[in-house]
Amino acid sequence: LDVRGVGGVGGTTQVFVGAESSTSSFGDVLAELRGLDAAEEGGIREVVILVGPEGDFTPEELDGLLERGVTPVGVGEHRLRTETAAIVLLSAAKVALG
């Protein structure tokens, strides 16, 4: 994974990465974002979700993403297939953020 292409972090864009090692629940993070109005200063207007391969990102990849301000989030205690994790994360974001 070339993390140099991950940009737009900060401002009105929030980038998340599904990471098995994360202790932050995606649901909890979305609940916090739900309270931010996109029209207000500091509100989130765009959400980007990165889903890695089965078995998670390598430690080096995660470190590179974290250095760029990406927020690691978990989707639960069970390992999901890549395509399932993408559906779960997108569905949760849609329900929470509209």
mmCIF file of C-alpha atoms in Angstrom:
data_model
loop_
_atom_site.group_PDB
_atom_site.id
_atom_site.type_symbol
_atom_site.label_atom_id
_atom_site.label_comp_id
_atom_site.label_asym_id
_atom_site.label_seq_id
_atom_site.Cartn_x
_atom_site.Cartn_y
_atom_site.Cartn_z
ATOM 1 C CA LEU A 1 0.000 0.000 0.000
ATOM 2 C CA ASP A 2 1.423 3.337 -1.051
ATOM 3 C CA VAL A 3 0.097 5.655 1.657
ATOM 4 C CA ARG A 4 1.607 8.723 -0.014
ATOM 5 C CA GLY A 5 -1.588 9.007 -2.068
ATOM 6 C CA VAL A 6 -3.787 9.312 1.003
ATOM 7 C CA GLY A 7 -4.557 12.992 1.187
ATOM 8 C CA GLY A 8 -7.306 15.363 2.123
ATOM 9 C CA VAL A 9 -7.132 14.395 5.758
ATOM 10 C CA GLY A 10 -8.318 17.117 8.078
ATOM 11 C CA GLY A 11 -10.527 20.087 7.460
ATOM 12 C CA THR A 12 -13.922 18.891 6.298
ATOM 13 C CA THR A 13 -12.717 15.406 5.298
ATOM 14 C CA GLN A 14 -12.417 12.544 7.760
ATOM 15 C CA VAL A 15 -10.589 9.385 6.712
ATOM 16 C CA PHE A 16 -11.071 6.075 8.510
ATOM 17 C CA VAL A 17 -9.231 2.804 8.144
ATOM 18 C CA GLY A 18 -10.732 -0.494 9.220
ATOM 19 C CA ALA A 19 -8.102 -2.055 11.459
ATOM 20 C CA GLU A 20 -8.425 -5.180 13.541
ATOM 21 C CA SER A 21 -6.021 -3.765 16.097
ATOM 22 C CA SER A 22 -8.136 -0.660 16.707
ATOM 23 C CA THR A 23 -9.845 -0.232 20.047
ATOM 24 C CA SER A 24 -12.156 2.486 18.675
ATOM 25 C CA SER A 25 -15.551 1.280 17.537
ATOM 26 C CA PHE A 26 -16.657 2.683 14.175
ATOM 27 C CA GLY A 27 -20.143 3.068 15.643
ATOM 28 C CA ASP A 28 -18.845 5.222 18.500
ATOM 29 C CA VAL A 29 -16.809 7.395 16.132
ATOM 30 C CA LEU A 30 -19.824 7.846 13.828
ATOM 31 C CA ALA A 31 -21.996 8.837 16.783
ATOM 32 C CA GLU A 32 -19.557 11.657 17.519
ATOM 33 C CA LEU A 33 -19.536 12.765 13.876
ATOM 34 C CA ARG A 34 -23.319 12.743 13.684
ATOM 35 C CA GLY A 35 -23.374 15.765 15.970
ATOM 36 C CA LEU A 36 -21.249 17.833 13.564
ATOM 37 C CA ASP A 37 -23.184 19.912 11.040
ATOM 38 C CA ALA A 38 -21.410 20.002 7.665
ATOM 39 C CA ALA A 39 -22.540 23.592 7.166
ATOM 40 C CA GLU A 40 -20.885 24.733 10.387
ATOM 41 C CA GLU A 41 -17.219 25.539 10.644
ATOM 42 C CA GLY A 42 -15.309 22.372 11.421
ATOM 43 C CA GLY A 43 -18.143 20.116 10.239
ATOM 44 C CA ILE A 44 -17.362 16.980 8.277
ATOM 45 C CA ARG A 45 -18.464 17.097 4.635
ATOM 46 C CA GLU A 46 -16.720 14.003 3.332
ATOM 47 C CA VAL A 47 -15.944 10.611 4.825
ATOM 48 C CA VAL A 48 -13.365 8.290 3.267
ATOM 49 C CA ILE A 49 -13.164 4.674 4.407
ATOM 50 C CA LEU A 50 -10.134 2.491 3.681
ATOM 51 C CA VAL A 51 -10.532 -1.269 3.853
ATOM 52 C CA GLY A 52 -7.448 -3.420 3.782
ATOM 53 C CA PRO A 53 -6.818 -7.007 2.862
ATOM 54 C CA GLU A 54 -7.943 -9.944 4.932
ATOM 55 C CA GLY A 55 -5.472 -10.229 7.755
ATOM 56 C CA ASP A 56 -5.306 -6.443 8.162
ATOM 57 C CA PHE A 57 -2.811 -3.861 7.011
ATOM 58 C CA THR A 58 0.841 -4.393 7.849
ATOM 59 C CA PRO A 59 2.164 -2.460 10.858
ATOM 60 C CA GLU A 60 4.175 -0.256 8.474
ATOM 61 C CA GLU A 61 1.074 0.549 6.407
ATOM 62 C CA LEU A 62 -0.934 1.426 9.510
ATOM 63 C CA ASP A 63 1.891 3.609 10.831
ATOM 64 C CA GLY A 64 2.011 5.480 7.519
ATOM 65 C CA LEU A 65 -1.748 6.046 7.584
ATOM 66 C CA LEU A 66 -1.728 7.191 11.208
ATOM 67 C CA GLU A 67 1.039 9.683 10.413
ATOM 68 C CA ARG A 68 -1.344 11.238 7.862
ATOM 69 C CA GLY A 69 -4.136 11.667 10.406
ATOM 70 C CA VAL A 70 -6.250 8.666 9.450
ATOM 71 C CA THR A 71 -8.466 7.379 12.278
ATOM 72 C CA PRO A 72 -8.303 3.609 12.857
ATOM 73 C CA VAL A 73 -11.655 1.995 13.628
ATOM 74 C CA GLY A 74 -12.781 -1.522 14.392
ATOM 75 C CA VAL A 75 -15.880 -3.317 13.184
ATOM 76 C CA GLY A 76 -16.190 -5.814 16.003
ATOM 77 C CA GLU A 77 -14.454 -8.804 17.462
ATOM 78 C CA HIS A 78 -14.809 -11.039 14.389
ATOM 79 C CA ARG A 79 -12.550 -10.882 11.340
ATOM 80 C CA LEU A 80 -14.538 -9.968 8.226
ATOM 81 C CA ARG A 81 -13.744 -10.703 4.616
ATOM 82 C CA THR A 82 -12.586 -7.604 2.754
ATOM 83 C CA GLU A 83 -15.772 -7.248 0.703
ATOM 84 C CA THR A 84 -17.947 -7.781 3.788
ATOM 85 C CA ALA A 85 -15.997 -5.212 5.821
ATOM 86 C CA ALA A 86 -16.502 -2.631 3.067
ATOM 87 C CA ILE A 87 -20.269 -3.225 3.036
ATOM 88 C CA VAL A 88 -20.476 -3.079 6.843
ATOM 89 C CA LEU A 89 -18.489 0.166 7.102
ATOM 90 C CA LEU A 90 -20.336 1.908 4.265
ATOM 91 C CA SER A 91 -23.726 0.824 5.570
ATOM 92 C CA ALA A 92 -22.922 2.020 9.080
ATOM 93 C CA ALA A 93 -21.740 5.392 7.744
ATOM 94 C CA LYS A 94 -24.874 5.802 5.632
ATOM 95 C CA VAL A 95 -27.206 4.980 8.511
ATOM 96 C CA ALA A 96 -25.358 7.218 10.973
ATOM 97 C CA LEU A 97 -24.667 10.176 8.724
ATOM 98 C CA GLY A 98 -27.504 10.038 6.207
#
